[in-house]
PDB file of C-alpha atoms in Angstrom:
ATOM      1  CA  TRP Y   1       0.000   0.000   0.000  1.00 58.00           C
ATOM      2  CA  TRP Y   2       2.863   2.336   0.751  1.00 63.00           C
ATOM      3  CA  LEU Y   3       4.129   2.169  -2.844  1.00 69.00           C
ATOM      4  CA  ILE Y   4       0.651   2.818  -4.274  1.00 73.00           C
ATOM      5  CA  GLY Y   5       0.180   5.810  -1.962  1.00 71.00           C
ATOM      6  CA  PHE Y   6       3.602   7.208  -2.829  1.00 72.00           C
ATOM      7  CA  GLY Y   7       2.919   6.737  -6.546  1.00 78.00           C
ATOM      8  CA  LEU Y   8      -0.437   8.506  -6.298  1.00 78.00           C
ATOM      9  CA  MET Y   9       1.156  11.344  -4.358  1.00 77.00           C
ATOM     10  CA  ILE Y  10       3.765  11.879  -7.076  1.00 78.00           C
ATOM     11  CA  PHE Y  11       1.111  11.586  -9.799  1.00 81.00           C
ATOM     12  CA  THR Y  12      -1.141  14.232  -8.205  1.00 78.00           C
ATOM     13  CA  GLY Y  13       1.855  16.543  -7.717  1.00 75.00           C
ATOM     14  CA  PHE Y  14       2.766  16.127 -11.387  1.00 77.00           C
ATOM     15  CA  ILE Y  15      -0.813  16.821 -12.510  1.00 77.00           C
ATOM     16  CA  ASP Y  16      -0.956  19.872 -10.249  1.00 73.00           C
ATOM     17  CA  VAL Y  17       2.142  21.357 -11.873  1.00 71.00           C
ATOM     18  CA  LEU Y  18       0.999  20.394 -15.345  1.00 77.00           C
ATOM     19  CA  ASP Y  19      -2.601  21.685 -15.289  1.00 76.00           C
ATOM     20  CA  GLY Y  20      -1.754  25.372 -14.867  1.00 74.00           C
ATOM     21  CA  SER Y  21       1.093  25.209 -17.372  1.00 77.00           C
ATOM     22  CA  VAL Y  22      -1.106  23.574 -20.005  1.00 79.00           C
ATOM     23  CA  ALA Y  23      -3.890  26.119 -19.441  1.00 80.00           C
ATOM     24  CA  ARG Y  24      -1.449  29.026 -19.798  1.00 80.00           C
ATOM     25  CA  ALA Y  25       0.224  27.516 -22.895  1.00 83.00           C
ATOM     26  CA  MET Y  26      -3.158  27.020 -24.569  1.00 84.00           C
ATOM     27  CA  GLY Y  27      -4.444  30.446 -23.539  1.00 84.00           C
ATOM     28  CA  LYS Y  28      -7.301  28.852 -21.567  1.00 81.00           C
ATOM     29  CA  THR Y  29      -6.751  30.424 -18.148  1.00 82.00           C
ATOM     30  CA  THR Y  30      -9.849  31.693 -16.365  1.00 84.00           C
ATOM     31  CA  LYS Y  31     -10.572  33.478 -13.116  1.00 82.00           C
ATOM     32  CA  PHE Y  32     -12.519  30.427 -11.986  1.00 85.00           C
ATOM     33  CA  GLY Y  33      -9.468  28.261 -12.724  1.00 81.00           C
ATOM     34  CA  LYS Y  34      -7.407  30.499 -10.449  1.00 79.00           C
ATOM     35  CA  ILE Y  35      -9.904  29.761  -7.673  1.00 79.00           C
ATOM     36  CA  LEU Y  36     -10.371  26.078  -8.478  1.00 80.00           C
ATOM     37  CA  ASP Y  37      -6.640  25.264  -8.546  1.00 81.00           C
ATOM     38  CA  PRO Y  38      -5.805  26.138  -4.914  1.00 81.00           C
ATOM     39  CA  VAL Y  39      -9.050  24.571  -3.702  1.00 82.00           C
ATOM     40  CA  MET Y  40      -8.127  21.310  -5.422  1.00 82.00           C
ATOM     41  CA  ASP Y  41      -4.592  21.606  -3.986  1.00 82.00           C
ATOM     42  CA  ARG Y  42      -6.058  21.710  -0.462  1.00 83.00           C
ATOM     43  CA  PHE Y  43      -8.306  18.749  -1.304  1.00 84.00           C
ATOM     44  CA  ALA Y  44      -5.291  16.710  -2.474  1.00 82.00           C
ATOM     45  CA  GLU Y  45      -3.373  17.601   0.704  1.00 83.00           C
ATOM     46  CA  PHE Y  46      -6.403  16.628   2.780  1.00 84.00           C
ATOM     47  CA  CYS Y  47      -6.718  13.249   1.039  1.00 81.00           C
ATOM     48  CA  PHE Y  48      -3.004  12.550   1.517  1.00 81.00           C
ATOM     49  CA  LEU Y  49      -3.111  13.318   5.242  1.00 81.00           C
ATOM     50  CA  VAL Y  50      -6.381  11.452   5.815  1.00 80.00           C
ATOM     51  CA  GLY Y  51      -4.840   8.434   4.099  1.00 77.00           C
ATOM     52  CA  ILE Y  52      -1.981   8.506   6.579  1.00 76.00           C
ATOM     53  CA  ALA Y  53      -4.244   9.179   9.563  1.00 75.00           C
ATOM     54  CA  ILE Y  54      -6.591   6.260   8.869  1.00 74.00           C
ATOM     55  CA  GLY Y  55      -4.025   3.938   7.323  1.00 69.00           C
ATOM     56  CA  GLU Y  56      -2.120   1.247   9.128  1.00 63.00           C
ATOM     57  CA  PHE Y  57      -0.303   3.873  11.174  1.00 61.00           C
ATOM     58  CA  SER Y  58      -0.872   3.651  14.891  1.00 54.00           C
ATOM     59  CA  PHE Y  59       1.451   4.336  17.807  1.00 51.00           C
ATOM     60  CA  ALA Y  60       3.848   1.604  16.642  1.00 53.00           C
ATOM     61  CA  PRO Y  61       6.205   3.775  14.545  1.00 54.00           C
ATOM     62  CA  LEU Y  62       6.321   6.382  17.310  1.00 59.00           C
ATOM     63  CA  GLU Y  63       7.343   4.169  20.227  1.00 57.00           C
ATOM     64  CA  SER Y  64      11.055   4.851  19.834  1.00 56.00           C
ATOM     65  CA  LEU Y  65      10.643   8.627  19.591  1.00 63.00           C
ATOM     66  CA  TRP Y  66      10.786  11.430  22.096  1.00 62.00           C
ATOM     67  CA  PRO Y  67       8.041  10.707  24.716  1.00 66.00           C
ATOM     68  CA  PRO Y  68       5.984  13.922  24.295  1.00 66.00           C
ATOM     69  CA  ILE Y  69       5.469  13.083  20.620  1.00 66.00           C
ATOM     70  CA  THR Y  70       4.455   9.474  21.262  1.00 67.00           C
ATOM     71  CA  VAL Y  71       1.385  10.353  23.333  1.00 68.00           C
ATOM     72  CA  ILE Y  72      -0.197  12.223  20.424  1.00 75.00           C
ATOM     73  CA  PRO Y  73      -1.885   9.981  17.836  1.00 78.00           C
ATOM     74  CA  VAL Y  74      -0.742  10.104  14.229  1.00 80.00           C
ATOM     75  CA  GLY Y  75      -4.196  11.344  13.216  1.00 81.00           C
ATOM     76  CA  ALA Y  76      -3.775  14.376  15.486  1.00 83.00           C
ATOM     77  CA  TRP Y  77      -0.400  15.175  13.896  1.00 85.00           C
ATOM     78  CA  CYS Y  78      -2.048  14.939  10.467  1.00 86.00           C
ATOM     79  CA  LEU Y  79      -4.763  17.344  11.629  1.00 88.00           C
ATOM     80  CA  PHE Y  80      -2.095  19.696  13.008  1.00 92.00           C
ATOM     81  CA  CYS Y  81      -0.286  19.595   9.661  1.00 91.00           C
ATOM     82  CA  PHE Y  82      -3.454  20.186   7.650  1.00 91.00           C
ATOM     83  CA  ALA Y  83      -4.487  23.077   9.894  1.00 92.00           C
ATOM     84  CA  GLY Y  84      -1.094  24.706   9.367  1.00 94.00           C
ATOM     85  CA  MET Y  85      -1.430  24.292   5.610  1.00 92.00           C
ATOM     86  CA  ILE Y  86      -4.927  25.794   5.648  1.00 92.00           C
ATOM     87  CA  PHE Y  87      -3.890  28.755   7.823  1.00 94.00           C
ATOM     88  CA  ALA Y  88      -0.932  29.539   5.544  1.00 92.00           C
ATOM     89  CA  SER Y  89      -3.130  29.305   2.455  1.00 89.00           C
ATOM     90  CA  TYR Y  90      -5.928  31.354   4.012  1.00 90.00           C
ATOM     91  CA  SER Y  91      -3.587  34.114   5.198  1.00 91.00           C
ATOM     92  CA  ARG Y  92      -2.292  34.440   1.646  1.00 90.00           C
ATOM     93  CA  ALA Y  93      -5.778  34.456   0.117  1.00 88.00           C
ATOM     94  CA  ARG Y  94      -7.109  37.064   2.555  1.00 88.00           C
ATOM     95  CA  GLY Y  95      -3.996  39.208   2.282  1.00 87.00           C
ATOM     96  CA  GLU Y  96      -4.231  39.259  -1.484  1.00 86.00           C
ATOM     97  CA  SER Y  97      -7.994  39.892  -1.552  1.00 84.00           C
ATOM     98  CA  VAL Y  98      -8.447  42.382   1.303  1.00 82.00           C
ATOM     99  CA  ALA Y  99      -5.107  44.133   1.418  1.00 76.00           C
ATOM    100  CA  THR Y 100      -4.454  43.703  -2.311  1.00 77.00           C
ATOM    101  CA  VAL Y 101      -0.898  42.743  -1.444  1.00 77.00           C
ATOM    102  CA  SER Y 102       1.038  40.119  -3.401  1.00 82.00           C
ATOM    103  CA  ILE Y 103       2.154  37.464  -0.949  1.00 83.00           C
ATOM    104  CA  GLU Y 104       3.790  35.121  -3.419  1.00 81.00           C
ATOM    105  CA  SER Y 105       7.028  33.702  -1.979  1.00 85.00           C
ATOM    106  CA  VAL Y 106       6.406  35.156   1.495  1.00 90.00           C
ATOM    107  CA  GLY Y 107       7.129  32.646   4.243  1.00 90.00           C
ATOM    108  CA  ILE Y 108       9.398  29.705   4.845  1.00 91.00           C
ATOM    109  CA  MET Y 109       6.921  27.001   3.777  1.00 88.00           C
ATOM    110  CA  GLU Y 110       5.419  27.492   0.305  1.00 87.00           C
ATOM    111  CA  ARG Y 111       3.544  24.652  -1.367  1.00 84.00           C
ATOM    112  CA  ARG Y 112       6.665  23.377  -3.154  1.00 83.00           C
ATOM    113  CA  GLU Y 113       8.566  23.063   0.112  1.00 90.00           C
ATOM    114  CA  LYS Y 114       5.609  21.319   1.790  1.00 89.00           C
ATOM    115  CA  LEU Y 115       5.360  18.782  -0.994  1.00 86.00           C
ATOM    116  CA  ALA Y 116       9.132  18.239  -1.086  1.00 88.00           C
ATOM    117  CA  LEU Y 117       9.218  17.488   2.655  1.00 93.00           C
ATOM    118  CA  LEU Y 118       6.195  15.200   2.438  1.00 89.00           C
ATOM    119  CA  TYR Y 119       7.680  13.400  -0.603  1.00 87.00           C
ATOM    120  CA  LEU Y 120      10.952  12.943   1.257  1.00 91.00           C
ATOM    121  CA  GLY Y 121       9.188  11.668   4.390  1.00 89.00           C
ATOM    122  CA  ASN Y 122       7.125   9.286   2.281  1.00 85.00           C
ATOM    123  CA  LEU Y 123      10.184   8.040   0.405  1.00 86.00           C
ATOM    124  CA  LEU Y 124      12.158   7.485   3.610  1.00 89.00           C
ATOM    125  CA  TYR Y 125       9.171   5.744   5.219  1.00 83.00           C
ATOM    126  CA  PHE Y 126      10.217   2.510   3.517  1.00 79.00           C
ATOM    127  CA  TRP Y 127      13.436   2.433   5.579  1.00 85.00           C
ATOM    128  CA  PHE Y 128      12.473   4.632   8.546  1.00 81.00           C
ATOM    129  CA  PRO Y 129       8.723   4.635   9.287  1.00 75.00           C
ATOM    130  CA  VAL Y 130       9.041   7.625  11.622  1.00 81.00           C
ATOM    131  CA  ALA Y 131      10.411   9.801   8.794  1.00 85.00           C
ATOM    132  CA  LEU Y 132       6.912  10.423   7.464  1.00 85.00           C
ATOM    133  CA  ILE Y 133       5.653  11.471  10.903  1.00 86.00           C
ATOM    134  CA  PHE Y 134       8.621  13.823  11.327  1.00 89.00           C
ATOM    135  CA  ALA Y 135       7.887  15.305   7.894  1.00 92.00           C
ATOM    136  CA  ILE Y 136       4.220  15.820   8.816  1.00 91.00           C
ATOM    137  CA  ILE Y 137       5.094  17.498  12.128  1.00 92.00           C
ATOM    138  CA  LEU Y 138       7.722  19.696  10.459  1.00 95.00           C
ATOM    139  CA  VAL Y 139       5.387  20.751   7.643  1.00 95.00           C
ATOM    140  CA  GLY Y 140       2.668  21.597  10.184  1.00 95.00           C
ATOM    141  CA  PHE Y 141       4.994  23.629  12.393  1.00 96.00           C
ATOM    142  CA  LEU Y 142       6.628  25.485   9.486  1.00 96.00           C
ATOM    143  CA  SER Y 143       3.215  26.172   7.935  1.00 95.00           C
ATOM    144  CA  PHE Y 144       2.169  27.952  11.137  1.00 96.00           C
ATOM    145  CA  VAL Y 145       5.459  29.885  11.040  1.00 96.00           C
ATOM    146  CA  THR Y 146       4.637  30.846   7.432  1.00 95.00           C
ATOM    147  CA  THR Y 147       1.204  32.073   8.535  1.00 95.00           C
ATOM    148  CA  PHE Y 148       2.831  34.288  11.147  1.00 96.00           C
ATOM    149  CA  GLN Y 149       5.384  35.593   8.602  1.00 95.00           C
ATOM    150  CA  ARG Y 150       2.632  36.387   6.108  1.00 93.00           C
ATOM    151  CA  MET Y 151       0.524  38.210   8.664  1.00 93.00           C
ATOM    152  CA  LEU Y 152       3.499  40.353   9.714  1.00 93.00           C
ATOM    153  CA  TYR Y 153       4.274  41.087   6.052  1.00 92.00           C
ATOM    154  CA  ILE Y 154       0.653  42.026   5.282  1.00 90.00           C
ATOM    155  CA  ARG Y 155       0.492  44.314   8.295  1.00 89.00           C
ATOM    156  CA  LYS Y 156       3.786  45.988   7.404  1.00 89.00           C
ATOM    157  CA  ILE Y 157       2.776  46.626   3.781  1.00 87.00           C
ATOM    158  CA  MET Y 158      -0.686  47.875   4.758  1.00 85.00           C
ATOM    159  CA  LEU Y 159       0.824  50.360   7.206  1.00 86.00           C
ATOM    160  CA  GLU Y 160       3.387  51.522   4.642  1.00 83.00           C
ATOM    161  CA  LEU Y 161       0.657  52.087   2.067  1.00 80.00           C
ATOM    162  CA  GLY Y 162      -1.654  53.759   4.569  1.00 78.00           C
ATOM    163  CA  ASN Y 163      -4.134  51.034   3.698  1.00 70.00           C
ATOM    164  CA  ASP Y 164      -5.196  50.162   7.245  1.00 65.00           C
ATOM    165  CA  ASP Y 165      -8.163  52.367   8.048  1.00 62.00           C
ATOM    166  CA  GLY Y 166      -9.641  50.002  10.628  1.00 55.00           C
ATOM    167  CA  ASP Y 167     -12.773  49.267   8.560  1.00 51.00           C
ATOM    168  CA  PHE Y 168     -12.261  45.832   7.097  1.00 48.00           C
ATOM    169  CA  SER Y 169     -15.617  45.370   5.374  1.00 49.00           C
ATOM    170  CA  GLY Y 170     -18.982  46.949   5.111  1.00 42.00           C
ATOM    171  CA  SER Y 171     -20.449  50.081   6.600  1.00 38.00           C
ATOM    172  CA  LYS Y 172     -19.845  51.476  10.035  1.00 39.00           C
ATOM    173  CA  GLY Y 173     -22.593  51.777  12.591  1.00 36.00           C
ATOM    174  CA  ALA Y 174     -23.853  54.974  14.174  1.00 37.00           C
ATOM    175  CA  THR Y 175     -20.907  54.999  16.565  1.00 35.00           C
ATOM    176  CA  GLY Y 176     -18.401  54.900  13.721  1.00 37.00           C
ATOM    177  CA  ASN Y 177     -17.087  51.589  15.001  1.00 33.00           C
ATOM    178  CA  LYS Y 178     -17.869  48.631  12.769  1.00 34.00           C
ATOM    179  CA  PHE Y 179     -16.933  46.153  15.492  1.00 30.00           C
ATOM    180  CA  LEU Y 180     -19.740  47.103  17.873  1.00 28.00           C
ATOM    181  CA  SER Y 181     -22.810  44.905  17.811  1.00 36.00           C
ATOM    182  CA  SER Y 182     -26.057  46.177  16.330  1.00 39.00           C
ATOM    183  CA  GLU Y 183     -27.563  46.335  19.841  1.00 41.00           C
ATOM    184  CA  GLN Y 184     -24.771  48.654  20.969  1.00 39.00           C
ATOM    185  CA  ASP Y 185     -25.318  50.813  17.864  1.00 41.00           C
ATOM    186  CA  LYS Y 186     -29.058  51.126  18.676  1.00 41.00           C
ATOM    187  CA  LYS Y 187     -28.312  52.180  22.262  1.00 41.00           C
ATOM    188  CA  THR Y 188     -25.823  54.783  21.037  1.00 39.00           C
ATOM    189  CA  GLU Y 189     -28.306  56.285  18.563  1.00 41.00           C
ATOM    190  CA  ASN Y 190     -30.927  56.937  21.310  1.00 39.00           C
TER     191      ASN Y 190
END
């Protein structure tokens, strides 16, 4: 099963790289495609991590590791990794949509680096089963670091551009503060 999973992981990575290149070469890029591509990337990452979490992994490969790591199930580490990936992706998407700031190549853990670490962990799994778990933990941790780096970058650029007026979306209430509840706005108006 390991070889099939590793083969499918490489195949989906190849298709992911190929689909955008083919669309650009054929002049068939669309705005919807720019939305669909990262959504499908997250779906592929999810499927990969769920496969590990529900596969034959249990505590067995972790028994020889550092004790604090061994008490946490593999499924929880997969969830930690996926959450880090989602946070990094979401911080980029929100930064680019709300702040209109390009965040490409900001942060230590871009998608290429995530995949490279996961490929390496999966490859080494054949000889060292814990390598895949280490790769998952490292990708999760570095993805959260990337989220933090991106948020600092977005904040810095927004302040430099004078683009942080405190109103993130929609109209302000009667008090001028969008963050107050509607009940507080009603009380202030009276």
